[in-house]
Short mmCIF file of C-alpha atoms and ligand atoms in Angstrom, two decimals:
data_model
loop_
_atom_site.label_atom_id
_atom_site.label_comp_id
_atom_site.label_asym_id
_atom_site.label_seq_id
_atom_site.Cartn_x
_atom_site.Cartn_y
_atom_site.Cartn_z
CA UNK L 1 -14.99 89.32 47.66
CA UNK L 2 -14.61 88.49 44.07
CA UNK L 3 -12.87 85.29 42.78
CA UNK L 4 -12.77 84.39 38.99
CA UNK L 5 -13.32 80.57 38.23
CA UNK L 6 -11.95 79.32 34.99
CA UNK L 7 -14.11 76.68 33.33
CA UNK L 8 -16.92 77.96 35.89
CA UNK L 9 -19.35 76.55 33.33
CA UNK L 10 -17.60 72.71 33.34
CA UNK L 11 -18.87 70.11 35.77
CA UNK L 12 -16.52 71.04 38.82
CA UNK L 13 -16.48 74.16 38.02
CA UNK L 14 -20.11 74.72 37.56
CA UNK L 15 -20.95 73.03 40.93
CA UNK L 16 -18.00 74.82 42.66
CA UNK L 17 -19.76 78.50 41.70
CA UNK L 18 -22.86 77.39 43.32
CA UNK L 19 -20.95 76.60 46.67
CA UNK L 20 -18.61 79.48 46.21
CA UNK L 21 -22.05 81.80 45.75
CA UNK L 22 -24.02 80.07 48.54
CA UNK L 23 -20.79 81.35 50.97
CA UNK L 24 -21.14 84.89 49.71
CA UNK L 25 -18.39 85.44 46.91
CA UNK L 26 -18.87 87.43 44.23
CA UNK L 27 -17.91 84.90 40.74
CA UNK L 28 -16.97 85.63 37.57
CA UNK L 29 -16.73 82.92 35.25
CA UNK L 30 -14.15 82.71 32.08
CA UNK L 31 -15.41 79.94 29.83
CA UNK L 32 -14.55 79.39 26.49
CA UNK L 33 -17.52 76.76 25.91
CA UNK L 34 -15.17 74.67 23.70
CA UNK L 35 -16.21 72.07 26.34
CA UNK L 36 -19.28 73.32 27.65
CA UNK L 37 -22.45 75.65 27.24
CA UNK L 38 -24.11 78.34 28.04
CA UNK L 39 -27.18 76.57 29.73
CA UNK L 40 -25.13 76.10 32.62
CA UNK L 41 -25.69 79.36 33.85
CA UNK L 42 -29.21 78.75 33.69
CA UNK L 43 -28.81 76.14 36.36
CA UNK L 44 -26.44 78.02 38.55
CA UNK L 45 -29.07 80.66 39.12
CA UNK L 46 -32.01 77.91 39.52
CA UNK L 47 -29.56 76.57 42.07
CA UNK L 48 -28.30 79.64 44.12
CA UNK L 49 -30.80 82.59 42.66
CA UNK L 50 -27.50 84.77 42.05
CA UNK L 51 -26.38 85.05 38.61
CA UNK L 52 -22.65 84.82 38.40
CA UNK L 53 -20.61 87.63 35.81
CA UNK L 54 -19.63 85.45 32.69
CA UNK L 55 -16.99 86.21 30.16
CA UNK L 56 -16.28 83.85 27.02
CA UNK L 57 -12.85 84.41 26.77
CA UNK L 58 -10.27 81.69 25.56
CA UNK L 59 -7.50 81.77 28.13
CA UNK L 60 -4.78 80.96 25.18
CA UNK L 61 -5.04 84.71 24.03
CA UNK L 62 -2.72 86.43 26.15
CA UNK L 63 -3.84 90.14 25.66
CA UNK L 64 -7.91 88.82 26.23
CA UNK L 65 -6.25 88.02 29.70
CA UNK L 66 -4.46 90.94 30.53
CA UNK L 67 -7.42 92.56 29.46
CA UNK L 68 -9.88 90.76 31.50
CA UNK L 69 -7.29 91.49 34.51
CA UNK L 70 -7.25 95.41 33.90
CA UNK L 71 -11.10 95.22 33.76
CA UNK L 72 -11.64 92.87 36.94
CA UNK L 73 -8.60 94.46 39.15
CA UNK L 74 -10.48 93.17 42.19
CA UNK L 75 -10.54 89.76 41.77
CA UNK L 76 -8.62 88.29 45.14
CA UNK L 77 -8.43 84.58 44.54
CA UNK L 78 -9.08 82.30 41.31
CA UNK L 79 -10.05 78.80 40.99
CA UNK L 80 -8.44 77.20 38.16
CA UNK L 81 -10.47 74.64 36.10
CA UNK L 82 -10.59 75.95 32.42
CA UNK L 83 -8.23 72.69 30.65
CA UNK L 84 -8.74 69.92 28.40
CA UNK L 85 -8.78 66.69 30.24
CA UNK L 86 -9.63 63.53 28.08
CA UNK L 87 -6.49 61.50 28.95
CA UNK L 88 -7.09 59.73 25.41
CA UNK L 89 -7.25 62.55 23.47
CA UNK L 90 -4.51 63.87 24.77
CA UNK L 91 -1.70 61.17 23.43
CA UNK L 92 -3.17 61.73 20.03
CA UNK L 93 -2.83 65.44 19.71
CA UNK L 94 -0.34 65.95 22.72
CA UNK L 95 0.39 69.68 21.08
CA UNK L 96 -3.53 70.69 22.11
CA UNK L 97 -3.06 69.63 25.28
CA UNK L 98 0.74 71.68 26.80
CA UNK L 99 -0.59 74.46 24.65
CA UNK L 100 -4.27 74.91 26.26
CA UNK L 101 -3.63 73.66 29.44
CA UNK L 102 -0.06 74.86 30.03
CA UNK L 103 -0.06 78.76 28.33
CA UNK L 104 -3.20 79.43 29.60
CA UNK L 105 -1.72 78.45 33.25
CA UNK L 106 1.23 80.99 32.25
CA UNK L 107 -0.78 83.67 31.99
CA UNK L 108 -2.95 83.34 34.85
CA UNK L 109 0.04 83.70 36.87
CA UNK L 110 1.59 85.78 34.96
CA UNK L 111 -0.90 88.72 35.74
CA UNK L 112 -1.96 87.18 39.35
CA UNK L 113 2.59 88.00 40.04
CA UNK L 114 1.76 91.53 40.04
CA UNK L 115 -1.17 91.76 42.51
CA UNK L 116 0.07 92.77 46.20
CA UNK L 117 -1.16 89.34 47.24
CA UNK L 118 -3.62 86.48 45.47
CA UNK L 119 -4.84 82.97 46.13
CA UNK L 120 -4.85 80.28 43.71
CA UNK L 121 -6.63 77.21 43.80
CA UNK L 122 -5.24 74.51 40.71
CA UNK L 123 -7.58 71.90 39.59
CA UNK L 124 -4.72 69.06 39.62
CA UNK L 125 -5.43 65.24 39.19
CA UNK L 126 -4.36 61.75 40.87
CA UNK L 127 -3.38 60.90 37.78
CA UNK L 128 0.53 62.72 38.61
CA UNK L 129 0.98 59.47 41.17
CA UNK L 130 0.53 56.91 37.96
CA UNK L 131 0.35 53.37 39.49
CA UNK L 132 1.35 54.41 43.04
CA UNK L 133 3.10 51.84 45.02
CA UNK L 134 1.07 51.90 48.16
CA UNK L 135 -2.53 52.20 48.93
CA UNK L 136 -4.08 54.20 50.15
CA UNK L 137 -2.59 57.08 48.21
CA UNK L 138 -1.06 60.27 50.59
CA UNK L 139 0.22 63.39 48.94
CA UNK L 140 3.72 62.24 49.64
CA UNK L 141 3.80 59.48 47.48
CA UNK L 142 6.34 59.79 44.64
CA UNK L 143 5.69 61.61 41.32
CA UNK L 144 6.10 59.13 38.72
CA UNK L 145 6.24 59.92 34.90
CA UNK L 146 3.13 60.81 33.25
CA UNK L 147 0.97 58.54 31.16
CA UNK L 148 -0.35 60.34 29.25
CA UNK L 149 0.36 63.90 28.27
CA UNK L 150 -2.72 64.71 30.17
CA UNK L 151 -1.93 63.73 33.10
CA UNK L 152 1.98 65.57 32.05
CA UNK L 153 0.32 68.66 32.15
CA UNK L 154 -0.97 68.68 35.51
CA UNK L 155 2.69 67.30 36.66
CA UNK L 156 4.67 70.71 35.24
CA UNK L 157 1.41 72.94 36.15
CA UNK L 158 2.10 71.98 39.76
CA UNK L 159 5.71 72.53 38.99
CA UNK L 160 5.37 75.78 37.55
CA UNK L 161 3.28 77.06 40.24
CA UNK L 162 5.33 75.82 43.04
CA UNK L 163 7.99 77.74 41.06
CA UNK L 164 6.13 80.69 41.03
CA UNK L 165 5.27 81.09 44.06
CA UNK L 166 8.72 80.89 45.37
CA UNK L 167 9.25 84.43 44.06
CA UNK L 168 5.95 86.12 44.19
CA UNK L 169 3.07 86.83 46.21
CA UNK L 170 0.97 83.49 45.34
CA UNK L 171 -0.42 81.56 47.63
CA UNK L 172 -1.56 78.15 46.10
CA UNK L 173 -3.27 75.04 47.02
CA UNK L 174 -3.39 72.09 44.51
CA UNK L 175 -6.38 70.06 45.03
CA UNK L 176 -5.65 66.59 43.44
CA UNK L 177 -8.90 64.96 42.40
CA UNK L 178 -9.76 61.21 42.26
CA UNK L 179 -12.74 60.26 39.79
CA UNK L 180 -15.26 63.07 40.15
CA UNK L 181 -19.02 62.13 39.43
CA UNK L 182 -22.32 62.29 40.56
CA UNK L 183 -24.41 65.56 40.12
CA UNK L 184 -26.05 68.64 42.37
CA UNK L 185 -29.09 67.43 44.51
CA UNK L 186 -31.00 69.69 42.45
CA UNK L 187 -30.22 67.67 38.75
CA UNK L 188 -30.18 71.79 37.88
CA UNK L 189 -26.29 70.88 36.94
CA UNK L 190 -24.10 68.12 36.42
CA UNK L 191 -21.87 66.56 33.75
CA UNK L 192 -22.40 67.33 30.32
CA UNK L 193 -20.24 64.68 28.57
CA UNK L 194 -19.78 65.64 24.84
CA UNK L 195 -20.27 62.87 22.39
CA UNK L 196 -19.06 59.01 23.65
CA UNK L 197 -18.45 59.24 27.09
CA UNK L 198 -14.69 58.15 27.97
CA UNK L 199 -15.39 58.22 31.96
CA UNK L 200 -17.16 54.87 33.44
CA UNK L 201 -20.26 56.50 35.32
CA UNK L 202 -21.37 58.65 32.31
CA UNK L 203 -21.20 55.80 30.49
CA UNK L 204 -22.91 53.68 32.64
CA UNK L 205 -26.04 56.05 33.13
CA UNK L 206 -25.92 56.52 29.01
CA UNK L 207 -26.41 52.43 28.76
CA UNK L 208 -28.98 52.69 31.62
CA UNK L 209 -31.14 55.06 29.48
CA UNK L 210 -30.63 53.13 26.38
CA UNK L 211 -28.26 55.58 24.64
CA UNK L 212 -25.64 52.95 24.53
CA UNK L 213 -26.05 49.74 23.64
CA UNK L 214 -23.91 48.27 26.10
CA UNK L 215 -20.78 49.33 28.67
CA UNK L 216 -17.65 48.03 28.00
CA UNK L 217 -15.49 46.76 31.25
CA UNK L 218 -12.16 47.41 30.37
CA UNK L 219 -10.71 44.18 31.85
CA UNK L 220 -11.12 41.68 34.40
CA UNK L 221 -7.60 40.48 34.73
CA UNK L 222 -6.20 42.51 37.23
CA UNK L 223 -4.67 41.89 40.73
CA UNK L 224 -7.82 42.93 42.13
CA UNK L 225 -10.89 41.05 43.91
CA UNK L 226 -12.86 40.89 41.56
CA UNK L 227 -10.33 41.35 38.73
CA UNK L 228 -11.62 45.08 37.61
CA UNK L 229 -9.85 48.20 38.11
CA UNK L 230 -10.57 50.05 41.52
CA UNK L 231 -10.67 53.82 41.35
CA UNK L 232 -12.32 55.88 44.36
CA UNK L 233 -15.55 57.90 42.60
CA UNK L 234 -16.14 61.34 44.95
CA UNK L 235 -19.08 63.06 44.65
CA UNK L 236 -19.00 66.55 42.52
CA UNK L 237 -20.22 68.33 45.63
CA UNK L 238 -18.04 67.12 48.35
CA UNK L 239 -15.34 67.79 45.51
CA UNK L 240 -16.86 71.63 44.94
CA UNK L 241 -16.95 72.15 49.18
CA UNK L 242 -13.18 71.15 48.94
CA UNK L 243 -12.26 74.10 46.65
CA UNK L 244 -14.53 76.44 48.55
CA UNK L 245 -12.61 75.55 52.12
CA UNK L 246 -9.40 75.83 50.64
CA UNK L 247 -9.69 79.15 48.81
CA UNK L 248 -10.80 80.57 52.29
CA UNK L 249 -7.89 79.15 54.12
CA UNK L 250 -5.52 80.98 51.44
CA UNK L 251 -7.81 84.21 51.70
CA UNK L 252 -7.77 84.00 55.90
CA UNK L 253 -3.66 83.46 55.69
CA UNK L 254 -4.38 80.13 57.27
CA UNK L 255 -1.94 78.30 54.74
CA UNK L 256 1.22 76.70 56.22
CA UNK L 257 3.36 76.76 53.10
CA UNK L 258 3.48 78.90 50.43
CA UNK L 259 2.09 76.27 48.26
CA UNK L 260 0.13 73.09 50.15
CA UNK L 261 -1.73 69.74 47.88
CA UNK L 262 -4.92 68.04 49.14
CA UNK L 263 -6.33 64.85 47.88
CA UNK L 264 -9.91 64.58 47.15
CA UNK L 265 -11.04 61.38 47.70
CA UNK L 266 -13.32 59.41 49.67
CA UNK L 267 -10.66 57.06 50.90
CA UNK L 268 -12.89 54.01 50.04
CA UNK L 269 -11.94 51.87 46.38
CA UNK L 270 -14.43 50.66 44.36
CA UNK L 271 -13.89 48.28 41.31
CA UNK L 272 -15.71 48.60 38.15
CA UNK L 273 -18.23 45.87 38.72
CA UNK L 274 -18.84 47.14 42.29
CA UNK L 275 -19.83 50.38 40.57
CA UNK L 276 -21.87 48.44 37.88
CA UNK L 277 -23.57 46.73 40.56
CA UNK L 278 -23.86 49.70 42.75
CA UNK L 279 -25.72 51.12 39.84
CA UNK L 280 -28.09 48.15 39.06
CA UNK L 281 -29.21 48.71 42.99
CA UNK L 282 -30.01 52.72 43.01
CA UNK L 283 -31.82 52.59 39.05
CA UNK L 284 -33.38 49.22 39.83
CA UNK L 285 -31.98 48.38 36.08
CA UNK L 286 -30.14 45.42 34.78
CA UNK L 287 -27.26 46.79 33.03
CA UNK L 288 -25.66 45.23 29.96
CA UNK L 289 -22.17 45.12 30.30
CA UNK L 290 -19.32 43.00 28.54
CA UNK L 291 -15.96 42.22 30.10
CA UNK L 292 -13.11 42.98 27.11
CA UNK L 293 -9.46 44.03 27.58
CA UNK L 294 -8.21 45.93 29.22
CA UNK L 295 -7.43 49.69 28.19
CA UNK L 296 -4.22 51.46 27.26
CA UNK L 297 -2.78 53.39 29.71
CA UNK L 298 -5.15 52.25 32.87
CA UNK L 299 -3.64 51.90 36.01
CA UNK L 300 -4.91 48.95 38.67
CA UNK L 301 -5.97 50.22 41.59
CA UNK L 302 -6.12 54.31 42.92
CA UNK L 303 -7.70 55.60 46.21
CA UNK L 304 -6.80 58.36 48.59
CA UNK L 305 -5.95 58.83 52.09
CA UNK L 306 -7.64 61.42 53.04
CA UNK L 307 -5.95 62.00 56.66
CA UNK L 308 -4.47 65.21 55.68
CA UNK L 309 -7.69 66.82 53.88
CA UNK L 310 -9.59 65.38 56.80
CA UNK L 311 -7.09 66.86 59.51
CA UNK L 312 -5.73 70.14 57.86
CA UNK L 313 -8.71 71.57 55.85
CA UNK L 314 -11.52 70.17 58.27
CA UNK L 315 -12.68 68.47 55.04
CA UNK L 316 -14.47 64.76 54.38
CA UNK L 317 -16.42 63.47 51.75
CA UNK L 318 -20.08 62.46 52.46
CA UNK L 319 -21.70 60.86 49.99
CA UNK L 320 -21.50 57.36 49.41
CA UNK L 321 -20.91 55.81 46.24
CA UNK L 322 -24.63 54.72 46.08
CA UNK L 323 -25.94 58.57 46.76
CA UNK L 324 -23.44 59.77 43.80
CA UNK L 325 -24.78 57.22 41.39
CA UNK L 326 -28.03 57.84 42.03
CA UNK L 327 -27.56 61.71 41.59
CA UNK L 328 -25.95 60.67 38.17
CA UNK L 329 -28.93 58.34 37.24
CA UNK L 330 -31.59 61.02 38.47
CA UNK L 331 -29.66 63.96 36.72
CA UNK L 332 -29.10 61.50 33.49
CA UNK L 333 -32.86 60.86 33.07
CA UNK L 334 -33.47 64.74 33.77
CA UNK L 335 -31.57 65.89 30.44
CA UNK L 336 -32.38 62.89 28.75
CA UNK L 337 -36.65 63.00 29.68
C1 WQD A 1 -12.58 54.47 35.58
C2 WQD A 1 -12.49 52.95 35.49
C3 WQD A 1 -11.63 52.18 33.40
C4 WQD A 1 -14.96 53.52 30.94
C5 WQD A 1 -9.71 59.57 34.29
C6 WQD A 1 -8.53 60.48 34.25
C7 WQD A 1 -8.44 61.23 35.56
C8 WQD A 1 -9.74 61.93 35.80
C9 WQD A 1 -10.89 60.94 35.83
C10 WQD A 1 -9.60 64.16 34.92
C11 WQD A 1 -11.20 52.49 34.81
C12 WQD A 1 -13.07 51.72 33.60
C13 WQD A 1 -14.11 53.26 32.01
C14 WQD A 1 -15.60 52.44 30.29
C15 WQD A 1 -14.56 50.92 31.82
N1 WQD A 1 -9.99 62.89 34.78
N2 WQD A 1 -13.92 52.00 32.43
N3 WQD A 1 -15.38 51.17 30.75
O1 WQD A 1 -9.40 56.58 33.83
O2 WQD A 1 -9.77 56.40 36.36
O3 WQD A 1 -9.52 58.63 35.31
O4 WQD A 1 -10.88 60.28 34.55
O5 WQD A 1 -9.04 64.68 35.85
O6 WQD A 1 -7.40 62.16 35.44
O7 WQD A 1 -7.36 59.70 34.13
O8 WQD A 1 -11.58 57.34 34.90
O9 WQD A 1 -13.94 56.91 34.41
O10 WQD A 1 -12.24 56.77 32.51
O11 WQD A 1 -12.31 54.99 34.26
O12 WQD A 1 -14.37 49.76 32.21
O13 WQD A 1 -16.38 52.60 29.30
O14 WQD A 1 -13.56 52.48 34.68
O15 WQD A 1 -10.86 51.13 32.82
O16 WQD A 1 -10.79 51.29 35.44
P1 WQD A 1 -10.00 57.11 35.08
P2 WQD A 1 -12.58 56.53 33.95
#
């Protein structure tokens, strides 16, 4: 069975080939490496001694896609990860961001509307609930307007699919992430930030290896225990096992609804200094941190509940926030050795 993953050479998507290969699909991979490299592939076949099909192809040129569609007719299902994600970068050039991450959407389904039947997986974000009201957070908690155009674009991507699908034969599953970190077992693959790292853990394993002088906690002022911002870190691999259990319900017809949304979470909050100190324990390392406000745009508190993953998909998160950390220290002195 072949299924195409966009941005197959990106963290999730990277580790997400390796499970989807270890199951017995056949993957192609579009990347368009603006965010990642080559090498990747290298450690997808250390991993899972398959080499997936790769074609560099920027998802924003319509005709490369109908191309790639004609050539690839087989394709059943497609995990969708290929977007640009840096919620900063997208309020200062908010034009990159509904161009790559919304046309390239459009024409995905565009040529997926006029196969008898295909399954789409979209790589969505709990960034669409904003500061949700109650915690933990379940899939029916309101919508509430974006922060950033970042996290706008995964908003009116779940939109336009659930539109979509309405009048064609899509079946779609949006997988809403919480903060994905951590790296594979093997530290053959993991996250490849380019340049200053805007997400804590890369961050923190950067300062722990002396790259960065020093992590910045944005914040200690808010209405949390310990006055830092509590997100709910889940490890790449339980993340990439999520994708791989829901493509297969949407390939076995096991779906409910035309289009059903997951949360991928651990259910458990951490704050940033609970992280920080989490850290300290698994690298045995002091790190060098200094409290400073708080950032623009950052939200208090986010974790999931994970009832409806657990129940529906037969899904649950196993590592712990200690095991993720450490796979992001051990993977962090790997490339950095
Ligand atoms: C986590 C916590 C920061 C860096 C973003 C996107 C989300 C998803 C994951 C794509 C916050 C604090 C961070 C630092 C810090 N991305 N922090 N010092 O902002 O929760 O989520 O990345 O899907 O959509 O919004 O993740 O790792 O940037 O921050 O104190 O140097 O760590 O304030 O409380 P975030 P993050």
């Amino acid at each position: 069975m072949k299924i195409l993953v966009t941005g197959g050479l990106g963290f999730i998507g990277s580790h997400t080939v390796v499970e989807l290969q270890s199951e017995g699909f056949e993957v192609v991979i579009i990347d368009n490496l603006s965010n990642s490299s080559e090498e990747v592939m290298v450690g997808i076949e250390a991993i899972s001694n398959i080499k997936p099909i790769f074609e560099k192809l920027d998802l924003r040129e319509k005709s490369a896609v109908q191309s790639f569609f004609e050539k690839h007719h087989d394709i059943k299902g497609v995990i969708h990860f290929a977007a640009s994600k840096a919620v900063g970068e997208s309020v200062e050039n908010p034009l990159l961001y509904y161009e790559n991450n919304l046309s390239t959407l459009i024409y995905l389904l565009q040529e997926l509307q006029k196969k008898d039947e295909a399954s789409f997986i979209f790589s969505s974000s709990c960034t669409v609930y904003g500061q949700a009201e109650k915690m933990p957070i379940t899939e029916d908690a309101p919508i509430q307007s974006a922060m950033s155009p970042y996290g706008n674009t995964k908003q009116i991507g779940e939109e336009i699919i659930t539109d979509v699908a309405k009048v064609s034969n899509i079946k779609a599953i949006l997988l809403r992430y919480f903060n994905p970190v951590g790296s594979h077992p093997s530290a053959e693959i993991g996250e490849l930030p380019i340049g200053v790292p805007q997400n804590l853990v890369p961050f923190i394993t950067q300062t722990g290896m002396g790259l960065r002088e020093k992590l910045s906690v944005y914040g200690d002022d808010y209405p949390t225990p310990d006055g830092t911002a509590v997100r709910d870190y889940i490890h790449v691999v339980d993340l990439a096992k999520a994708h791989v259990i829901a493509l297969k319900r949407l390939l076995e017809n096991k779906n409910l609804e035309k289009v059903e949304t997951f949360n991928l979470g651990t259910g458990t909050g951490s704050s940033v200094l609970e992280v920080i100190n989490a850290f300290e324990k698994v690298s045995d390392k002091k790190l060098n941190y200094q409290i400073v406000g708080r950032r623009e745009g950052d939200i208090t508190s986010a974790y999931a509940n994970t009832d409806k993953a657990n129940e529906v998909l037969g899904w649950k998160a196993q590592s712990t926030l200690e095991e993720s950390l450490a796979s992001a220290w051990m993977w962090e002195q790997k490339i950095r050795g």
